[in-house]
mmCIF file of C-alpha atoms and ligand atoms in Angstrom:
data_model
loop_
_atom_site.group_PDB
_atom_site.id
_atom_site.type_symbol
_atom_site.label_atom_id
_atom_site.label_comp_id
_atom_site.label_asym_id
_atom_site.label_seq_id
_atom_site.Cartn_x
_atom_site.Cartn_y
_atom_site.Cartn_z
ATOM 1 C CA MET A 1 0.000 0.000 0.000
ATOM 2 C CA ARG A 2 2.604 2.430 1.214
ATOM 3 C CA ASP A 3 4.967 1.284 -1.531
ATOM 4 C CA GLY A 4 2.247 1.761 -4.100
ATOM 5 C CA LEU A 5 1.640 5.320 -2.952
ATOM 6 C CA THR A 6 5.289 6.175 -2.911
ATOM 7 C CA ARG A 7 5.690 4.686 -6.335
ATOM 8 C CA ARG A 8 2.684 6.564 -7.659
ATOM 9 C CA LYS A 9 3.949 9.830 -6.233
ATOM 10 C CA LEU A 10 7.344 9.313 -7.761
ATOM 11 C CA ILE A 11 5.834 8.534 -11.087
ATOM 12 C CA THR A 12 3.457 11.488 -10.962
ATOM 13 C CA THR A 13 6.369 13.766 -10.368
ATOM 14 C CA GLY A 14 8.256 12.177 -13.220
ATOM 15 C CA LEU A 15 5.351 12.426 -15.627
ATOM 16 C CA ALA A 16 4.479 15.979 -14.624
ATOM 17 C CA ALA A 17 8.051 17.085 -15.124
ATOM 18 C CA THR A 18 8.102 15.423 -18.486
ATOM 19 C CA ALA A 19 4.796 16.820 -19.672
ATOM 20 C CA GLY A 20 6.155 20.301 -19.130
ATOM 21 C CA ALA A 21 9.540 19.719 -20.656
ATOM 22 C CA SER A 22 10.580 18.198 -23.922
ATOM 23 C CA GLY A 23 11.763 15.014 -22.266
ATOM 24 C CA LEU A 24 9.425 12.432 -23.722
ATOM 25 C CA GLY A 25 12.384 10.127 -23.303
ATOM 26 C CA VAL A 26 11.798 10.199 -19.554
ATOM 27 C CA VAL A 27 8.256 8.897 -19.956
ATOM 28 C CA ALA A 28 9.509 6.271 -22.333
ATOM 29 C CA ALA A 29 12.081 5.241 -19.736
ATOM 30 C CA LEU A 30 9.463 5.115 -16.957
ATOM 31 C CA ALA A 31 7.037 3.291 -19.183
ATOM 32 C CA ARG A 32 9.691 0.778 -20.196
ATOM 33 C CA ARG A 33 10.646 0.244 -16.600
ATOM 34 C CA TYR A 34 7.077 -0.669 -15.678
ATOM 35 C CA GLY A 35 6.398 -2.640 -18.857
ATOM 36 C CA LEU A 36 3.894 -0.053 -20.129
ATOM 37 C CA ILE A 37 4.894 0.303 -23.752
ATOM 38 C CA PRO A 38 1.778 0.095 -25.939
ATOM 39 C CA PRO A 39 1.970 -1.925 -29.178
ATOM 40 C CA ASN A 40 1.758 1.250 -31.270
ATOM 41 C CA HIS A 41 4.649 3.073 -29.623
ATOM 42 C CA ARG A 42 6.434 3.733 -32.911
ATOM 43 C CA GLY A 43 5.667 6.368 -35.524
ATOM 44 C CA ILE A 44 4.711 10.009 -35.246
ATOM 45 C CA PHE A 45 2.187 9.521 -32.454
ATOM 46 C CA GLY A 46 4.188 6.819 -30.697
ATOM 47 C CA PRO A 47 5.555 8.971 -27.850
ATOM 48 C CA SER A 48 2.150 10.454 -27.053
ATOM 49 C CA GLU A 49 0.538 6.993 -27.210
ATOM 50 C CA THR A 50 3.101 5.810 -24.680
ATOM 51 C CA LEU A 51 2.570 8.903 -22.518
ATOM 52 C CA THR A 52 -1.211 8.446 -22.443
ATOM 53 C CA TYR A 53 -1.161 4.731 -21.801
ATOM 54 C CA ALA A 54 1.614 4.768 -19.211
ATOM 55 C CA ALA A 55 0.075 7.732 -17.375
ATOM 56 C CA GLN A 56 -3.357 6.056 -17.260
ATOM 57 C CA ARG A 57 -2.002 2.761 -16.024
ATOM 58 C CA LEU A 58 0.363 4.282 -13.478
ATOM 59 C CA LEU A 59 -2.013 6.879 -12.045
ATOM 60 C CA ILE A 60 -5.493 5.399 -12.212
ATOM 61 C CA PRO A 61 -6.339 2.487 -9.932
ATOM 62 C CA ARG A 62 -6.710 -0.672 -11.996
ATOM 63 C CA HIS A 63 -10.144 -1.452 -10.595
ATOM 64 C CA SER A 64 -11.644 2.003 -11.163
ATOM 65 C CA LEU A 65 -15.081 1.724 -12.720
ATOM 66 C CA ALA A 66 -16.764 3.305 -15.685
ATOM 67 C CA ARG A 67 -19.930 5.147 -14.711
ATOM 68 C CA GLU A 68 -23.064 3.010 -14.488
ATOM 69 C CA PHE A 69 -26.551 4.360 -15.137
ATOM 70 C CA ASN A 70 -30.153 3.655 -14.097
ATOM 71 C CA ARG A 71 -32.636 1.776 -16.273
ATOM 72 C CA SER A 72 -34.517 5.061 -16.828
ATOM 73 C CA GLU A 73 -31.416 6.496 -18.514
ATOM 74 C CA ILE A 74 -31.181 3.800 -21.187
ATOM 75 C CA SER A 75 -31.159 5.459 -24.627
ATOM 76 C CA LYS A 76 -34.299 5.159 -26.724
ATOM 77 C CA PHE A 77 -32.188 4.681 -29.806
ATOM 78 C CA ALA A 78 -29.038 2.603 -30.105
ATOM 79 C CA PRO A 79 -27.213 3.051 -33.410
ATOM 80 C CA VAL A 80 -25.634 0.066 -35.105
ATOM 81 C CA ASN A 81 -22.216 0.875 -36.464
ATOM 82 C CA GLY A 82 -21.483 -1.151 -39.579
ATOM 83 C CA ASN A 83 -23.029 -4.313 -40.953
ATOM 84 C CA PRO A 84 -22.898 -7.832 -39.591
ATOM 85 C CA PRO A 85 -20.278 -10.007 -41.288
ATOM 86 C CA ASP A 86 -21.266 -10.625 -44.886
ATOM 87 C CA ASN A 87 -19.784 -14.060 -45.320
ATOM 88 C CA GLU A 88 -21.223 -17.516 -45.789
ATOM 89 C CA ASN A 89 -20.005 -18.733 -42.415
ATOM 90 C CA TYR A 90 -21.803 -15.957 -40.498
ATOM 91 C CA HIS A 91 -25.011 -16.317 -42.501
ATOM 92 C CA ARG A 92 -25.038 -20.039 -41.753
ATOM 93 C CA LEU A 93 -24.344 -19.592 -38.024
ATOM 94 C CA LEU A 94 -27.009 -16.884 -37.715
ATOM 95 C CA ALA A 95 -29.597 -19.003 -39.540
ATOM 96 C CA GLY A 96 -28.874 -21.863 -37.108
ATOM 97 C CA ASP A 97 -29.202 -19.654 -33.981
ATOM 98 C CA PHE A 98 -25.471 -20.103 -33.409
ATOM 99 C CA VAL A 99 -25.777 -23.684 -32.169
ATOM 100 C CA ASP A 100 -22.675 -24.541 -34.230
ATOM 101 C CA TRP A 101 -20.739 -21.488 -33.037
ATOM 102 C CA ARG A 102 -18.001 -21.768 -30.450
ATOM 103 C CA LEU A 103 -15.793 -19.246 -28.753
ATOM 104 C CA VAL A 104 -12.188 -20.448 -28.776
ATOM 105 C CA VAL A 105 -9.963 -19.316 -25.908
ATOM 106 C CA ASN A 106 -6.317 -20.210 -26.390
ATOM 107 C CA GLY A 107 -2.752 -18.922 -26.327
ATOM 108 C CA LEU A 108 -0.948 -18.482 -23.003
ATOM 109 C CA VAL A 109 -3.492 -20.454 -20.981
ATOM 110 C CA THR A 110 -3.125 -23.759 -19.158
ATOM 111 C CA ARG A 111 -6.408 -25.219 -20.493
ATOM 112 C CA PRO A 112 -7.131 -24.051 -24.055
ATOM 113 C CA SER A 113 -10.883 -24.393 -24.475
ATOM 114 C CA SER A 114 -13.872 -23.579 -26.579
ATOM 115 C CA PHE A 115 -17.355 -22.740 -25.369
ATOM 116 C CA SER A 116 -20.767 -22.970 -26.959
ATOM 117 C CA LEU A 117 -23.270 -20.134 -26.556
ATOM 118 C CA LEU A 118 -25.314 -22.287 -24.180
ATOM 119 C CA GLU A 119 -22.257 -22.980 -22.032
ATOM 120 C CA LEU A 120 -21.433 -19.278 -21.819
ATOM 121 C CA LYS A 121 -25.043 -18.506 -20.868
ATOM 122 C CA ARG A 122 -24.900 -21.060 -18.043
ATOM 123 C CA PHE A 123 -21.955 -19.304 -16.414
ATOM 124 C CA PRO A 124 -22.675 -16.672 -13.736
ATOM 125 C CA SER A 125 -24.063 -13.630 -15.504
ATOM 126 C CA HIS A 126 -23.479 -9.961 -14.855
ATOM 127 C CA SER A 127 -25.423 -6.912 -16.076
ATOM 128 C CA GLN A 128 -24.237 -3.352 -16.460
ATOM 129 C CA ILE A 129 -25.806 -0.173 -17.805
ATOM 130 C CA ILE A 130 -22.989 1.788 -19.393
ATOM 131 C CA ASN A 131 -22.293 4.236 -22.172
ATOM 132 C CA LEU A 132 -20.988 3.089 -25.520
ATOM 133 C CA VAL A 133 -18.912 5.910 -26.960
ATOM 134 C CA CYS A 134 -17.930 5.778 -30.608
ATOM 135 C CA GLU A 135 -14.871 7.677 -31.736
ATOM 136 C CA GLN A 136 -17.110 9.175 -34.453
ATOM 137 C CA GLY A 137 -18.775 11.348 -31.847
ATOM 138 C CA TRP A 138 -21.984 9.568 -30.845
ATOM 139 C CA SER A 139 -22.854 7.494 -27.809
ATOM 140 C CA TYR A 140 -25.707 5.599 -26.237
ATOM 141 C CA ILE A 141 -26.532 4.083 -22.887
ATOM 142 C CA ALA A 142 -27.577 0.438 -22.861
ATOM 143 C CA GLU A 143 -27.784 -2.483 -20.508
ATOM 144 C CA TRP A 144 -25.541 -5.412 -21.349
ATOM 145 C CA SER A 145 -25.673 -8.874 -19.790
ATOM 146 C CA GLY A 146 -23.162 -11.606 -20.170
ATOM 147 C CA VAL A 147 -20.363 -13.492 -18.506
ATOM 148 C CA PRO A 148 -17.441 -11.491 -17.144
ATOM 149 C CA LEU A 149 -14.325 -12.225 -19.178
ATOM 150 C CA SER A 150 -12.500 -12.716 -15.857
ATOM 151 C CA TYR A 151 -14.694 -15.758 -15.169
ATOM 152 C CA VAL A 152 -13.654 -17.372 -18.441
ATOM 153 C CA LEU A 153 -10.011 -16.408 -17.892
ATOM 154 C CA ASN A 154 -10.079 -18.149 -14.523
ATOM 155 C CA LEU A 155 -11.547 -21.260 -16.127
ATOM 156 C CA VAL A 156 -8.808 -21.525 -18.745
ATOM 157 C CA GLY A 157 -6.002 -20.435 -16.401
ATOM 158 C CA VAL A 158 -3.955 -17.489 -17.625
ATOM 159 C CA ARG A 159 -0.195 -18.045 -17.597
ATOM 160 C CA PRO A 160 1.984 -15.453 -15.846
ATOM 161 C CA GLU A 161 3.663 -14.280 -19.083
ATOM 162 C CA ALA A 162 0.302 -13.025 -20.408
ATOM 163 C CA LYS A 163 0.329 -9.370 -21.470
ATOM 164 C CA TYR A 164 -2.586 -8.976 -23.880
ATOM 165 C CA ALA A 165 -5.926 -10.530 -24.711
ATOM 166 C CA VAL A 166 -6.504 -10.494 -28.461
ATOM 167 C CA PHE A 167 -10.064 -10.722 -29.754
ATOM 168 C CA PHE A 168 -10.950 -12.000 -33.212
ATOM 169 C CA ALA A 169 -14.340 -11.606 -34.831
ATOM 170 C CA LEU A 170 -16.298 -13.233 -37.648
ATOM 171 C CA ASP A 171 -15.686 -10.152 -39.798
ATOM 172 C CA ASP A 172 -12.139 -8.838 -40.294
ATOM 173 C CA TRP A 173 -12.149 -6.866 -37.031
ATOM 174 C CA TRP A 174 -9.604 -7.763 -34.386
ATOM 175 C CA GLU A 175 -8.365 -5.892 -31.341
ATOM 176 C CA SER A 176 -6.329 -6.330 -28.189
ATOM 177 C CA VAL A 177 -6.350 -5.004 -24.631
ATOM 178 C CA ASP A 178 -3.850 -5.372 -21.813
ATOM 179 C CA MET A 179 -4.518 -7.787 -18.953
ATOM 180 C CA VAL A 180 -5.673 -4.929 -16.681
ATOM 181 C CA ASP A 181 -8.660 -4.339 -18.954
ATOM 182 C CA ALA A 182 -9.039 -8.071 -19.645
ATOM 183 C CA TRP A 183 -9.478 -8.820 -15.922
ATOM 184 C CA HIS A 184 -11.518 -5.672 -15.219
ATOM 185 C CA SER A 185 -14.910 -6.313 -13.597
ATOM 186 C CA GLN A 186 -16.767 -4.364 -16.321
ATOM 187 C CA THR A 187 -15.233 -6.369 -19.162
ATOM 188 C CA LEU A 188 -18.109 -8.494 -20.317
ATOM 189 C CA LEU A 189 -18.702 -11.152 -22.957
ATOM 190 C CA ALA A 190 -22.222 -9.914 -23.614
ATOM 191 C CA TYR A 191 -25.067 -11.953 -25.132
ATOM 192 C CA ASP A 192 -28.005 -9.721 -24.142
ATOM 193 C CA MET A 193 -28.665 -6.056 -24.790
ATOM 194 C CA ASN A 194 -31.495 -4.234 -22.988
ATOM 195 C CA GLY A 195 -32.916 -7.570 -21.842
ATOM 196 C CA GLN A 196 -33.014 -9.219 -25.258
ATOM 197 C CA GLY A 197 -30.673 -11.513 -27.132
ATOM 198 C CA LEU A 198 -28.071 -9.556 -29.106
ATOM 199 C CA SER A 199 -29.200 -8.708 -32.604
ATOM 200 C CA ALA A 200 -26.828 -9.459 -35.475
ATOM 201 C CA GLY A 201 -26.228 -5.717 -35.841
ATOM 202 C CA HIS A 202 -25.105 -5.307 -32.241
ATOM 203 C CA GLY A 203 -22.790 -8.318 -32.374
ATOM 204 C CA ALA A 204 -24.532 -11.710 -32.101
ATOM 205 C CA PRO A 205 -23.798 -14.192 -30.757
ATOM 206 C CA ILE A 206 -21.296 -12.623 -28.348
ATOM 207 C CA ARG A 207 -19.654 -9.250 -28.180
ATOM 208 C CA LEU A 208 -17.117 -7.694 -25.922
ATOM 209 C CA ARG A 209 -18.289 -4.751 -23.802
ATOM 210 C CA LEU A 210 -15.406 -2.891 -22.216
ATOM 211 C CA GLY A 211 -16.437 -0.261 -19.692
ATOM 212 C CA ARG A 212 -13.344 1.874 -19.995
ATOM 213 C CA GLU A 213 -12.475 2.069 -23.690
ATOM 214 C CA LEU A 214 -14.031 3.614 -26.782
ATOM 215 C CA GLY A 215 -16.531 1.637 -28.864
ATOM 216 C CA TYR A 216 -14.143 0.342 -31.473
ATOM 217 C CA LYS A 217 -12.342 -1.756 -28.868
ATOM 218 C CA SER A 218 -15.593 -3.636 -28.006
ATOM 219 C CA GLY A 219 -15.628 -6.326 -30.647
ATOM 220 C CA LYS A 220 -18.840 -7.779 -31.992
ATOM 221 C CA PHE A 221 -19.391 -11.298 -33.460
ATOM 222 C CA LEU A 222 -16.494 -12.780 -31.498
ATOM 223 C CA SER A 223 -14.983 -16.108 -32.481
ATOM 224 C CA ARG A 224 -11.677 -16.384 -30.639
ATOM 225 C CA ILE A 225 -9.747 -14.901 -27.747
ATOM 226 C CA THR A 226 -6.002 -15.515 -27.730
ATOM 227 C CA ILE A 227 -3.815 -14.608 -24.777
ATOM 228 C CA VAL A 228 -0.326 -13.494 -25.796
ATOM 229 C CA ASP A 229 2.801 -11.858 -24.414
ATOM 230 C CA SER A 230 3.282 -9.743 -27.534
ATOM 231 C CA VAL A 231 1.181 -8.641 -30.486
ATOM 232 C CA LYS A 232 4.111 -7.983 -32.763
ATOM 233 C CA ASN A 233 3.452 -10.984 -34.985
ATOM 234 C CA ILE A 234 -0.270 -10.349 -35.382
ATOM 235 C CA GLY A 235 -1.120 -8.313 -38.474
ATOM 236 C CA LYS A 236 1.159 -5.291 -38.613
ATOM 237 C CA GLY A 237 1.954 -5.632 -34.908
ATOM 238 C CA LEU A 238 -0.008 -2.547 -33.847
ATOM 239 C CA GLY A 239 -2.513 -4.397 -31.686
ATOM 240 C CA GLY A 240 -5.623 -4.234 -33.819
ATOM 241 C CA ALA A 241 -7.266 -3.671 -37.172
ATOM 242 C CA ASN A 242 -8.354 -0.132 -36.196
ATOM 243 C CA GLU A 243 -4.791 0.712 -35.178
ATOM 244 C CA GLU A 244 -3.667 -0.229 -38.672
ATOM 245 C CA ASP A 245 -5.997 2.552 -39.849
ATOM 246 C CA GLY A 246 -4.392 5.039 -37.467
ATOM 247 C CA TYR A 247 -6.538 4.716 -34.325
ATOM 248 C CA SER A 248 -4.988 4.652 -30.870
ATOM 249 C CA TRP A 249 -4.415 1.244 -29.357
ATOM 250 C CA TYR A 250 -5.256 2.548 -25.910
ATOM 251 C CA ALA A 251 -8.660 4.217 -26.139
ATOM 252 C CA GLY A 252 -9.386 4.740 -22.447
ATOM 253 C CA ILE A 253 -12.425 6.745 -21.355
HETATM 254 N N1 MTE B 301 -16.439 -7.206 -35.139
HETATM 255 C C1 MTE B 301 -16.643 -5.867 -35.112
HETATM 256 N N2 MTE B 301 -16.766 -5.252 -33.926
HETATM 257 C C2 MTE B 301 -16.978 -3.921 -33.852
HETATM 258 C C3 MTE B 301 -17.033 -3.129 -35.012
HETATM 259 C C4 MTE B 301 -16.904 -3.800 -36.259
HETATM 260 O O1 MTE B 301 -16.958 -3.180 -37.342
HETATM 261 N N3 MTE B 301 -16.715 -5.163 -36.270
HETATM 262 N N4 MTE B 301 -17.235 -1.750 -34.908
HETATM 263 C C5 MTE B 301 -16.861 -1.141 -33.614
HETATM 264 C C6 MTE B 301 -17.262 0.243 -33.424
HETATM 265 S S1 MTE B 301 -16.390 1.428 -34.285
HETATM 266 C C7 MTE B 301 -18.211 0.609 -32.497
HETATM 267 S S2 MTE B 301 -18.525 2.231 -32.142
HETATM 268 C C8 MTE B 301 -19.051 -0.400 -31.828
HETATM 269 C C9 MTE B 301 -20.499 -0.118 -32.139
HETATM 270 O O2 MTE B 301 -21.351 -1.042 -31.530
HETATM 271 P P1 MTE B 301 -22.865 -1.098 -31.981
HETATM 272 O O3 MTE B 301 -22.909 -1.268 -33.459
HETATM 273 O O4 MTE B 301 -23.452 -2.254 -31.233
HETATM 274 O O5 MTE B 301 -23.495 0.206 -31.555
HETATM 275 O O6 MTE B 301 -18.720 -1.720 -32.206
HETATM 276 C C10 MTE B 301 -17.349 -1.958 -32.429
HETATM 277 N N5 MTE B 301 -17.136 -3.358 -32.626
HETATM 278 MO MO1 MO B 302 -16.814 3.344 -33.226
#
């Protein structure tokens, strides 16, 4: 406790000094020291990506919660961003109510597994009314129910080297988060939205709902979660499909 505070104070001082001066190298050094280098630390925005991510992780308690709302605050209208996957596999799964779908969980885990929708629905469920904020400038409040990702991670047993959870979807979307957000209590594998089964548009059969990151990190139509110690060999190594289009890897809100 005391160590944590001392450490936080030290780091705050370091970051504050750096923010004022031109010494982004100091942040990089601090970030490196605490293993807080985001996958997209190179390029023009690299130093500021590192600054944002390292500052958030060092200064904000890891269990801090996104704001939750009352039922009366649920938005009347919830936009759908994009179309459901337009491929034969998705059409077939959707037509069969996803009985043939499975969520694969593998990588740095002691018991690689796959789960059917029914199995996931039988696990303890959690509901949360939170805001979904799209980087395009719109947002809506909705209630999501599902199984906390932490429950599934405990079932498969995450190995100590784990650094990121990578999510793959039935379209060409993929994204990753660090293990702080993976274990976070508001990180949900959601199958219900506002008390009803997820529509295809909102991500059937299962979507990720992260409380503390922008909408594009909350993958719809999930098919696989892979736990890794590095994302450098996945795609262009930037941590996600959106990052390859120039978005931030860390999209904390
Ligand atoms: N698989 C997949 N997940 C995705 C996307 C996508 O195109 N494919 N779009 C993202 C974006 S940009 C946002 S804002 C939210 C929107 O969720 P909604 O369509 O349920 O409102 O989903 C995210 N998850
Ligand atoms: Mo978005």
